[in-house]
GROMACS .gro file of C-alpha atoms in nm:
model
  462
    1MET     CA    1  16.674  14.422  11.440
    2THR     CA    2  16.650  14.101  11.238
    3LEU     CA    3  16.934  13.914  11.081
    4SER     CA    4  16.940  13.577  10.910
    5ARG     CA    5  17.185  13.304  10.996
    6ARG     CA    6  17.312  13.314  10.641
    7GLY     CA    7  17.378  13.685  10.673
    8LEU     CA    8  17.565  13.641  10.997
    9LEU     CA    9  17.780  13.363  10.861
   10GLY     CA   10  17.852  13.586  10.567
   11LEU     CA   11  18.036  13.826  10.795
   12ALA     CA   12  18.342  13.608  10.772
   13GLY     CA   13  18.483  13.549  10.429
   14ALA     CA   14  18.734  13.283  10.525
   15ALA     CA   15  18.734  12.965  10.726
   16GLY     CA   16  18.878  13.011  11.074
   17ALA     CA   17  18.970  12.838  11.394
   18ALA     CA   18  18.977  12.924  11.760
   19GLY     CA   19  19.285  12.901  11.982
   20THR     CA   20  19.301  12.840  12.352
   21TRP     CA   21  19.533  12.830  12.648
   22GLY     CA   22  19.463  12.556  12.897
   23ALA     CA   23  19.558  12.541  13.261
   24GLY     CA   24  19.924  12.482  13.191
   25THR     CA   25  20.224  12.563  13.405
   26PRO     CA   26  20.349  12.922  13.418
   27GLY     CA   27  20.519  13.024  13.096
   28THR     CA   28  20.364  12.743  12.893
   29ALA     CA   29  20.105  12.840  12.634
   30ARG     CA   30  19.864  12.580  12.505
   31ALA     CA   31  19.740  12.697  12.169
   32LEU     CA   32  19.492  12.548  11.927
   33ALA     CA   33  19.446  12.595  11.554
   34ARG     CA   34  19.813  12.607  11.468
   35ALA     CA   35  19.734  12.484  11.118
   36ALA     CA   36  19.468  12.745  11.058
   37PRO     CA   37  19.423  12.848  10.693
   38ASP     CA   38  19.597  13.183  10.742
   39GLY     CA   39  19.925  13.007  10.805
   40PRO     CA   40  20.121  12.925  11.120
   41PRO     CA   41  20.180  13.211  11.362
   42GLY     CA   42  20.523  13.278  11.507
   43GLY     CA   43  20.647  13.200  11.854
   44ALA     CA   44  20.646  12.893  12.072
   45ALA     CA   45  20.280  12.929  12.161
   46GLY     CA   46  20.211  12.670  11.897
   47ALA     CA   47  20.319  12.379  12.112
   48ALA     CA   48  19.967  12.259  12.178
   49ALA     CA   49  19.960  12.006  12.456
   50GLY     CA   50  19.703  11.744  12.380
   51ALA     CA   51  19.443  11.989  12.250
   52ALA     CA   52  19.242  11.953  11.934
   53PRO     CA   53  19.152  12.250  11.713
   54VAL     CA   54  18.797  12.376  11.690
   55ALA     CA   55  18.722  12.404  11.321
   56ALA     CA   56  18.543  12.710  11.192
   57ALA     CA   57  18.292  12.669  10.917
   58GLY     CA   58  18.362  12.835  10.586
   59PRO     CA   59  18.095  13.009  10.379
   60ALA     CA   60  17.847  12.789  10.201
   61PRO     CA   61  17.838  12.800   9.822
   62GLY     CA   62  17.620  13.086   9.705
   63SER     CA   63  17.615  13.252  10.050
   64ALA     CA   64  17.676  13.618  10.119
   65ALA     CA   65  18.017  13.543  10.268
   66GLY     CA   66  18.200  13.766  10.026
   67ALA     CA   67  17.985  14.068  10.094
   68ALA     CA   68  18.144  14.156  10.425
   69GLY     CA   69  18.485  14.203  10.277
   70GLY     CA   70  18.391  14.322   9.934
   71ALA     CA   71  18.500  14.683   9.957
   72ALA     CA   72  18.830  14.603  10.122
   73GLY     CA   73  18.916  14.313   9.897
   74GLY     CA   74  18.966  13.949   9.980
   75ASP     CA   75  19.289  13.996  10.174
   76ARG     CA   76  19.166  14.213  10.460
   77VAL     CA   77  19.199  14.100  10.819
   78ARG     CA   78  18.920  13.888  10.965
   79THR     CA   79  18.871  13.967  11.333
   80GLY     CA   80  18.812  13.716  11.607
   81PHE     CA   81  18.443  13.802  11.603
   82GLU     CA   82  18.417  13.725  11.232
   83ARG     CA   83  18.577  13.386  11.283
   84LEU     CA   84  18.351  13.318  11.580
   85ALA     CA   85  18.049  13.395  11.359
   86ALA     CA   86  18.187  13.183  11.076
   87ASP     CA   87  18.202  12.889  11.316
   88GLY     CA   88  17.837  12.935  11.409
   89TYR     CA   89  17.927  13.058  11.760
   90ALA     CA   90  18.015  12.701  11.852
   91VAL     CA   91  18.237  12.800  12.145
   92LEU     CA   92  17.941  12.981  12.306
   93ALA     CA   93  17.687  12.702  12.260
   94GLY     CA   94  17.478  12.630  12.568
   95GLN     CA   95  17.628  12.914  12.770
   96ARG     CA   96  17.486  13.231  12.919
   97VAL     CA   97  17.712  13.499  12.776
   98GLY     CA   98  17.824  13.841  12.897
   99VAL     CA   99  18.021  14.072  12.668
  100VAL     CA  100  18.290  14.320  12.776
  101THR     CA  101  18.306  14.575  12.497
  102ASN     CA  102  18.274  14.937  12.387
  103PRO     CA  103  18.211  15.117  12.054
  104THR     CA  104  18.506  14.934  11.893
  105GLY     CA  105  18.332  14.595  11.915
  106ILE     CA  106  18.200  14.607  11.561
  107THR     CA  107  18.164  14.384  11.259
  108ALA     CA  108  18.339  14.449  10.929
  109ASP     CA  109  18.032  14.639  10.811
  110ALA     CA  110  18.022  14.853  11.126
  111ARG     CA  111  17.740  14.685  11.320
  112HIS     CA  112  17.796  14.641  11.691
  113LEU     CA  113  17.853  14.283  11.802
  114VAL     CA  114  17.609  14.323  12.094
  115ASP     CA  115  17.330  14.399  11.845
  116VAL     CA  116  17.436  14.108  11.624
  117LEU     CA  117  17.470  13.856  11.908
  118HIS     CA  118  17.143  13.964  12.069
  119ALA     CA  119  16.957  13.910  11.741
  120ASP     CA  120  17.097  13.561  11.685
  121GLU     CA  121  16.905  13.269  11.839
  122ARG     CA  122  17.223  13.062  11.866
  123VAL     CA  123  17.368  13.293  12.134
  124ASP     CA  124  17.222  13.341  12.481
  125LEU     CA  125  17.350  13.694  12.546
  126VAL     CA  126  17.234  13.810  12.889
  127ALA     CA  127  17.462  14.097  12.994
  128VAL     CA  128  17.699  14.370  12.876
  129PHE     CA  129  17.998  14.504  13.073
  130GLY     CA  130  18.141  14.851  13.013
  131PRO     CA  131  18.510  14.941  13.072
  132GLU     CA  132  18.665  15.285  13.130
  133HIS     CA  133  18.483  15.540  12.910
  134GLY     CA  134  18.177  15.315  12.915
  135PHE     CA  135  17.999  15.072  12.685
  136ARG     CA  136  17.897  15.354  12.452
  137GLY     CA  137  18.227  15.541  12.499
  138THR     CA  138  18.090  15.874  12.620
  139ALA     CA  139  18.294  15.920  12.940
  140GLN     CA  140  18.627  16.100  12.948
  141ALA     CA  141  18.951  15.956  13.090
  142GLY     CA  142  18.913  15.824  13.442
  143GLY     CA  143  18.537  15.788  13.413
  144SER     CA  144  18.263  15.547  13.312
  145GLU     CA  145  17.896  15.550  13.226
  146GLY     CA  146  17.776  15.351  13.527
  147ALA     CA  147  17.516  15.076  13.517
  148GLY     CA  148  17.185  15.074  13.332
  149ARG     CA  149  17.012  14.914  13.035
  150ASP     CA  150  17.111  14.924  12.672
  151PRO     CA  151  16.820  15.096  12.495
  152ALA     CA  152  16.881  14.906  12.171
  153THR     CA  153  16.859  14.555  12.318
  154GLY     CA  154  16.720  14.599  12.667
  155LEU     CA  155  17.019  14.412  12.809
  156PRO     CA  156  17.154  14.508  13.151
  157VAL     CA  157  17.483  14.698  13.132
  158TYR     CA  158  17.722  14.659  13.425
  159ASP     CA  159  18.013  14.891  13.501
  160THR     CA  160  18.352  14.718  13.536
  161TYR     CA  161  18.557  15.035  13.576
  162ASP     CA  162  18.752  15.048  13.902
  163LYS     CA  163  18.642  14.695  13.990
  164SER     CA  164  18.873  14.396  14.020
  165GLY     CA  165  18.924  14.075  14.215
  166GLN     CA  166  18.632  13.944  14.416
  167ALA     CA  167  18.428  14.262  14.363
  168LEU     CA  168  18.431  14.206  13.988
  169ALA     CA  169  18.376  13.831  14.034
  170ASP     CA  170  18.062  13.919  14.229
  171VAL     CA  171  17.941  14.132  13.938
  172PHE     CA  172  17.982  13.835  13.702
  173THR     CA  173  17.796  13.611  13.946
  174ALA     CA  174  17.513  13.862  13.986
  175ALA     CA  175  17.482  13.889  13.607
  176GLY     CA  176  17.414  13.515  13.586
  177ILE     CA  177  17.668  13.444  13.312
  178ASP     CA  178  17.874  13.136  13.235
  179THR     CA  179  18.121  13.294  12.992
  180VAL     CA  180  18.280  13.639  12.963
  181VAL     CA  181  18.347  13.746  12.603
  182PHE     CA  182  18.602  14.028  12.556
  183ASP     CA  183  18.610  14.233  12.235
  184ILE     CA  184  18.775  14.576  12.255
  185GLN     CA  185  19.027  14.745  12.024
  186ASP     CA  186  19.357  14.806  12.206
  187VAL     CA  187  19.628  15.053  12.096
  188GLY     CA  188  19.947  14.875  12.205
  189ALA     CA  189  20.056  15.071  12.513
  190ARG     CA  190  20.084  14.933  12.867
  191PHE     CA  191  19.901  15.227  13.022
  192TYR     CA  192  19.595  15.202  12.797
  193THR     CA  193  19.358  15.048  13.048
  194TYR     CA  194  19.158  14.807  12.832
  195ILE     CA  195  19.425  14.538  12.856
  196TRP     CA  196  19.404  14.559  13.234
  197THR     CA  197  19.026  14.538  13.214
  198LEU     CA  198  19.094  14.212  13.028
  199TYR     CA  199  19.339  14.103  13.299
  200ASP     CA  200  19.094  14.192  13.577
  201CYS     CA  201  18.812  14.009  13.398
  202MET     CA  202  19.027  13.698  13.357
  203ARG     CA  203  19.118  13.699  13.725
  204ALA     CA  204  18.760  13.766  13.834
  205ALA     CA  205  18.627  13.497  13.599
  206ALA     CA  206  18.862  13.244  13.754
  207LEU     CA  207  18.743  13.344  14.102
  208ALA     CA  208  18.378  13.314  13.995
  209GLY     CA  209  18.424  12.989  13.800
  210LYS     CA  210  18.348  13.150  13.463
  211ALA     CA  211  18.515  13.095  13.126
  212VAL     CA  212  18.674  13.373  12.918
  213VAL     CA  213  18.666  13.407  12.538
  214VAL     CA  214  18.882  13.678  12.379
  215LEU     CA  215  18.790  13.788  12.027
  216ASP     CA  216  19.118  13.914  11.891
  217ARG     CA  217  19.177  14.239  11.700
  218PRO     CA  218  19.489  14.395  11.544
  219ASN     CA  219  19.747  14.592  11.733
  220PRO     CA  220  19.702  14.912  11.529
  221VAL     CA  221  20.068  15.014  11.553
  222GLY     CA  222  20.196  14.670  11.453
  223GLY     CA  223  20.354  14.396  11.658
  224ARG     CA  224  20.710  14.372  11.533
  225ARG     CA  225  20.878  14.443  11.863
  226ALA     CA  226  20.836  14.554  12.222
  227ALA     CA  227  20.982  14.886  12.337
  228GLY     CA  228  21.040  15.089  12.649
  229PRO     CA  229  21.078  15.010  13.018
  230VAL     CA  230  20.920  14.708  13.184
  231LEU     CA  231  20.698  14.777  13.484
  232GLN     CA  232  20.840  14.709  13.828
  233ARG     CA  233  20.576  14.558  14.056
  234PRO     CA  234  20.595  14.818  14.336
  235TYR     CA  235  20.460  15.065  14.079
  236ALA     CA  236  20.167  14.852  13.968
  237SER     CA  237  19.830  15.023  13.917
  238PHE     CA  238  19.541  15.021  13.671
  239VAL     CA  239  19.778  15.167  13.410
  240GLY     CA  240  20.002  14.864  13.456
  241ARG     CA  241  19.915  14.560  13.667
  242GLU     CA  242  20.207  14.335  13.572
  243PRO     CA  243  20.566  14.362  13.438
  244ILE     CA  244  20.526  14.407  13.064
  245ALA     CA  245  20.698  14.658  12.835
  246LEU     CA  246  20.552  15.004  12.785
  247ALA     CA  247  20.491  14.931  12.416
  248HIS     CA  248  20.419  14.557  12.430
  249GLY     CA  249  20.386  14.481  12.057
  250MET     CA  250  20.111  14.223  12.116
  251THR     CA  251  19.743  14.178  12.043
  252ALA     CA  252  19.483  14.146  12.318
  253GLY     CA  253  19.460  13.773  12.247
  254GLU     CA  254  19.835  13.731  12.280
  255LEU     CA  255  19.837  13.930  12.602
  256ALA     CA  256  19.558  13.711  12.736
  257GLY     CA  257  19.779  13.407  12.681
  258LEU     CA  258  20.071  13.578  12.851
  259PHE     CA  259  19.851  13.683  13.145
  260ALA     CA  260  19.720  13.328  13.186
  261GLY     CA  261  20.060  13.165  13.152
  262GLU     CA  262  20.278  13.405  13.348
  263PHE     CA  263  20.063  13.598  13.596
  264LEU     CA  264  19.734  13.417  13.662
  265PRO     CA  265  19.799  13.042  13.682
  266GLY     CA  266  19.607  12.887  13.965
  267GLY     CA  267  19.443  13.217  14.051
  268GLY     CA  268  19.085  13.094  14.071
  269ARG     CA  269  18.873  12.906  14.319
  270ALA     CA  270  19.061  12.616  14.479
  271GLY     CA  271  19.364  12.700  14.268
  272GLU     CA  272  19.187  12.674  13.933
  273ALA     CA  273  19.353  12.833  13.634
  274VAL     CA  274  19.176  13.074  13.402
  275ARG     CA  275  18.961  12.889  13.148
  276LEU     CA  276  19.062  13.091  12.845
  277ARG     CA  277  18.992  13.062  12.476
  278VAL     CA  278  19.128  13.307  12.220
  279VAL     CA  279  18.959  13.330  11.881
  280ARG     CA  280  19.238  13.438  11.650
  281MET     CA  281  19.224  13.672  11.356
  282ALA     CA  282  19.294  13.563  11.002
  283GLY     CA  283  19.524  13.759  10.775
  284TRP     CA  284  19.699  13.982  11.029
  285ARG     CA  285  20.078  14.003  11.023
  286ARG     CA  286  20.306  14.160  11.280
  287GLU     CA  287  20.438  14.428  11.048
  288SER     CA  288  20.090  14.556  10.963
  289PHE     CA  289  19.971  14.898  11.069
  290PHE     CA  290  19.600  14.955  11.102
  291ASP     CA  291  19.552  15.107  10.758
  292ALA     CA  292  19.667  14.776  10.605
  293THR     CA  293  19.393  14.574  10.776
  294GLY     CA  294  19.097  14.689  10.564
  295LEU     CA  295  18.895  14.731  10.885
  296PRO     CA  296  18.700  15.041  10.990
  297TRP     CA  297  18.855  15.250  11.268
  298VAL     CA  298  18.637  15.343  11.562
  299PRO     CA  299  18.800  15.563  11.829
  300PRO     CA  300  18.861  15.330  12.126
  301SER     CA  301  18.833  15.628  12.363
  302PRO     CA  302  18.736  15.993  12.323
  303ASN     CA  303  19.096  16.111  12.282
  304MET     CA  304  19.207  15.836  12.042
  305PRO     CA  305  19.049  15.967  11.720
  306THR     CA  306  19.279  15.809  11.460
  307PRO     CA  307  19.542  15.537  11.415
  308ALA     CA  308  19.798  15.820  11.396
  309THR     CA  309  19.702  15.911  11.753
  310ALA     CA  310  19.771  15.553  11.858
  311LEU     CA  311  20.111  15.563  11.689
  312ALA     CA  312  20.227  15.856  11.903
  313TYR     CA  313  20.043  15.761  12.220
  314ALA     CA  314  20.298  15.527  12.381
  315GLY     CA  315  20.543  15.818  12.397
  316THR     CA  316  20.344  16.136  12.437
  317CYS     CA  317  20.104  15.998  12.699
  318LEU     CA  318  20.404  16.027  12.931
  319PHE     CA  319  20.320  16.397  12.945
  320GLU     CA  320  20.020  16.308  13.159
  321GLY     CA  321  20.284  16.288  13.431
  322THR     CA  322  20.392  16.650  13.378
  323ASN     CA  323  20.240  16.998  13.386
  324LEU     CA  324  20.235  17.013  13.004
  325SER     CA  325  19.925  16.942  12.798
  326GLU     CA  326  19.932  16.616  12.604
  327GLY     CA  327  19.692  16.769  12.352
  328ARG     CA  328  19.363  16.667  12.513
  329GLY     CA  329  19.099  16.916  12.412
  330THR     CA  330  19.241  16.953  12.060
  331THR     CA  331  19.164  16.769  11.738
  332THR     CA  332  19.503  16.595  11.748
  333PRO     CA  333  19.555  16.472  12.105
  334PHE     CA  334  19.891  16.307  12.175
  335GLU     CA  335  20.027  16.445  11.849
  336LEU     CA  336  20.045  16.791  12.009
  337VAL     CA  337  20.226  16.859  12.338
  338GLY     CA  338  20.287  17.193  12.505
  339ALA     CA  339  20.211  17.456  12.768
  340GLU     CA  340  20.188  17.830  12.820
  341GLY     CA  341  20.529  17.990  12.783
  342VAL     CA  342  20.689  17.718  12.569
  343ASP     CA  343  20.856  17.855  12.256
  344ARG     CA  344  21.038  17.740  11.944
  345ARG     CA  345  21.348  17.629  12.135
  346TRP     CA  346  21.178  17.304  12.235
  347ALA     CA  347  21.114  17.193  11.877
  348GLU     CA  348  21.467  17.290  11.782
  349ALA     CA  349  21.616  17.087  12.067
  350ALA     CA  350  21.392  16.787  11.991
  351ASN     CA  351  21.487  16.788  11.623
  352ALA     CA  352  21.855  16.812  11.718
  353LEU     CA  353  21.824  16.466  11.874
  354GLU     CA  354  21.772  16.326  11.521
  355LEU     CA  355  21.536  16.055  11.640
  356SER     CA  356  21.444  15.802  11.374
  357GLY     CA  357  21.122  15.842  11.179
  358VAL     CA  358  20.990  16.164  11.329
  359TRP     CA  359  21.013  16.541  11.295
  360PHE     CA  360  20.901  16.791  11.557
  361ARG     CA  361  20.726  17.103  11.430
  362GLU     CA  362  20.691  17.419  11.637
  363ALA     CA  363  20.319  17.446  11.711
  364TYR     CA  364  20.064  17.655  11.901
  365PHE     CA  365  19.722  17.542  12.021
  366THR     CA  366  19.442  17.622  12.266
  367PRO     CA  367  19.292  17.319  12.443
  368SER     CA  368  18.915  17.333  12.490
  369PHE     CA  369  18.936  17.119  12.807
  370SER     CA  370  19.185  16.939  13.032
  371LYS     CA  371  19.521  17.100  13.116
  372HIS     CA  372  19.564  17.465  13.008
  373ALA     CA  373  19.204  17.478  12.883
  374GLY     CA  374  19.129  17.805  12.703
  375LYS     CA  375  19.493  17.916  12.709
  376THR     CA  376  19.733  17.950  12.417
  377CYS     CA  377  20.007  17.689  12.447
  378GLY     CA  378  20.337  17.666  12.265
  379GLY     CA  379  20.488  17.330  12.198
  380VAL     CA  380  20.555  17.066  11.934
  381ARG     CA  381  20.358  16.864  11.683
  382LEU     CA  382  20.493  16.519  11.604
  383LEU     CA  383  20.515  16.440  11.234
  384VAL     CA  384  20.595  16.073  11.182
  385HIS     CA  385  20.749  16.033  10.838
  386ASP     CA  386  20.874  15.673  10.870
  387ARG     CA  387  20.651  15.445  11.075
  388GLU     CA  388  20.887  15.150  11.044
  389ALA     CA  389  21.175  15.341  11.203
  390PHE     CA  390  20.972  15.543  11.455
  391ASP     CA  391  21.002  15.444  11.822
  392PRO     CA  392  20.731  15.629  12.015
  393VAL     CA  393  20.883  15.557  12.356
  394ARG     CA  394  21.221  15.705  12.262
  395ALA     CA  395  21.039  16.000  12.108
  396GLY     CA  396  20.849  16.054  12.433
  397ILE     CA  397  21.167  16.035  12.639
  398GLY     CA  398  21.339  16.273  12.397
  399LEU     CA  399  21.058  16.523  12.441
  400LEU     CA  400  21.073  16.495  12.820
  401VAL     CA  401  21.450  16.546  12.820
  402THR     CA  402  21.437  16.849  12.590
  403ALA     CA  403  21.130  17.005  12.755
  404ARG     CA  404  21.309  17.003  13.089
  405ARG     CA  405  21.618  17.157  12.933
  406THR     CA  406  21.446  17.432  12.734
  407TRP     CA  407  21.147  17.540  12.945
  408SER     CA  408  21.205  17.672  13.295
  409GLY     CA  409  20.844  17.600  13.391
  410PHE     CA  410  20.874  17.224  13.342
  411ALA     CA  411  20.752  17.017  13.638
  412TRP     CA  412  20.642  16.665  13.716
  413ARG     CA  413  20.297  16.611  13.861
  414ALA     CA  414  20.317  16.629  14.239
  415ASP     CA  415  20.189  16.271  14.276
  416HIS     CA  416  20.473  16.140  14.056
  417TRP     CA  417  20.220  15.990  13.814
  418ILE     CA  418  20.508  15.962  13.568
  419ASP     CA  419  20.640  15.673  13.778
  420ARG     CA  420  20.315  15.480  13.725
  421LEU     CA  421  20.328  15.550  13.353
  422THR     CA  422  20.691  15.447  13.306
  423GLY     CA  423  20.671  15.165  13.560
  424SER     CA  424  20.934  15.288  13.807
  425ASP     CA  425  21.101  15.605  13.932
  426ARG     CA  426  21.404  15.547  13.709
  427VAL     CA  427  21.299  15.762  13.411
  428ARG     CA  428  21.203  16.056  13.630
  429ARG     CA  429  21.523  16.040  13.833
  430MET     CA  430  21.745  16.004  13.526
  431VAL     CA  431  21.579  16.292  13.342
  432ASP     CA  432  21.616  16.508  13.652
  433ALA     CA  433  21.984  16.413  13.668
  434GLY     CA  434  22.038  16.535  13.311
  435ALA     CA  435  22.055  16.198  13.134
  436GLY     CA  436  21.999  16.183  12.760
  437VAL     CA  437  21.771  15.957  12.557
  438GLU     CA  438  22.031  15.686  12.500
  439GLU     CA  439  22.129  15.673  12.866
  440VAL     CA  440  21.768  15.637  12.973
  441ALA     CA  441  21.702  15.368  12.710
  442ALA     CA  442  22.015  15.178  12.813
  443ASP     CA  443  21.883  15.166  13.169
  444TRP     CA  444  21.576  14.964  13.067
  445ALA     CA  445  21.750  14.745  12.805
  446ALA     CA  446  21.803  14.438  13.026
  447GLY     CA  447  21.446  14.433  13.148
  448LEU     CA  448  21.315  14.477  12.796
  449ALA     CA  449  21.527  14.188  12.669
  450GLY     CA  450  21.385  13.965  12.942
  451PHE     CA  451  21.030  14.060  12.855
  452ALA     CA  452  21.095  14.006  12.484
  453ALA     CA  453  21.204  13.648  12.554
  454VAL     CA  454  20.887  13.575  12.753
  455ARG     CA  455  20.668  13.756  12.498
  456GLU     CA  456  20.797  13.534  12.217
  457LYS     CA  457  20.630  13.227  12.368
  458TYR     CA  458  20.283  13.379  12.335
  459LEU     CA  459  20.287  13.528  11.985
  460LEU     CA  460  20.013  13.390  11.763
  461TYR     CA  461  20.080  13.562  11.430
  462PRO     CA  462  20.373  13.564  11.186
   0.00000   0.00000   0.00000
């Protein structure tokens, strides 16, 4: 693959800037590029402490800069990668680079950033790291592709899945890198593991003395607010390492700042903080859903086929903690939920809750794999008719409450996986005690308010 410098710079149609958090005290974000051309982001993260912005070069007159965004118009979102390219990869100069990514790490014209970086003489790309599902995204939930070589570039591919702490730091050291670059599309839910891959990579990088660069991407369900219960530390796992809300309402770059400021200060060798730089997007606003970004959607994992899946996921993934199917093995996972023996009474009970923004349609389906594979299931299909009003976490709780009331076969998984997903045993115990949606939500309200106050300090976008 060959690609000119002019063509690469043309991937970004607007001037950009990179932001960073330094080794500040817990709770203090140190952000750069507050006066970036896309306007000042919200939150207190803008209080840069003695840091100077890194300017990103704009397109040269007569360049192909407009071509990347032509079809979507001039107002589409520019990702962190595009702004990195527009700046000539300045933040990676002189460094041996490893990239943590998967099929979502693409340019605006759908090329993979590993191919683009490998072809550019300004970047010394030496390794690729695959998360859950793998670098090429072929593995199902709870799996990875293992280690090997990327046939397109010949680069070594290392497996990060199920590795953390010193074990992951040793992988970075063995790969011979100076800087870890993270570029993966998240979906906005605490139990979607890519954000904890980011967290683990940040911690491991600090232990190994490596820097971290996060190339930011949109939260596809918007970032207006956080929702749901906050994790309690005794229930920490790979589906939730630290106390954040179930639906966090943040981008990966914003979460990286929160991780560095609240959970990982002084976590490296000899008490070093994480050396983190976040390359912000241009043009993204907190109220934007993915279809407003002008960017191509690539499924971040095999059972996340569309942005509509992501919209429901923070609520219906809770059914992983039950004996009901969450729709894996169908064409609309997480929009369908059910089991053998469930009938129309569940949809009727769910609709009677009159939850904002969503209807529940009686539905029948036969999963091709996962729970109830090959068996006809009855259940519900979520139909979101008002995305602004829809709260996926309340919808998920409403479905749990009504499933337990209307189907005698309802059961939690024996390992109480629901407690890992919700972040404590409170939801399970309250549902078992007959509590309703509002009672359950009231129980997490204080914790959510506390998280929302902390979250505000790390928001980078208006």
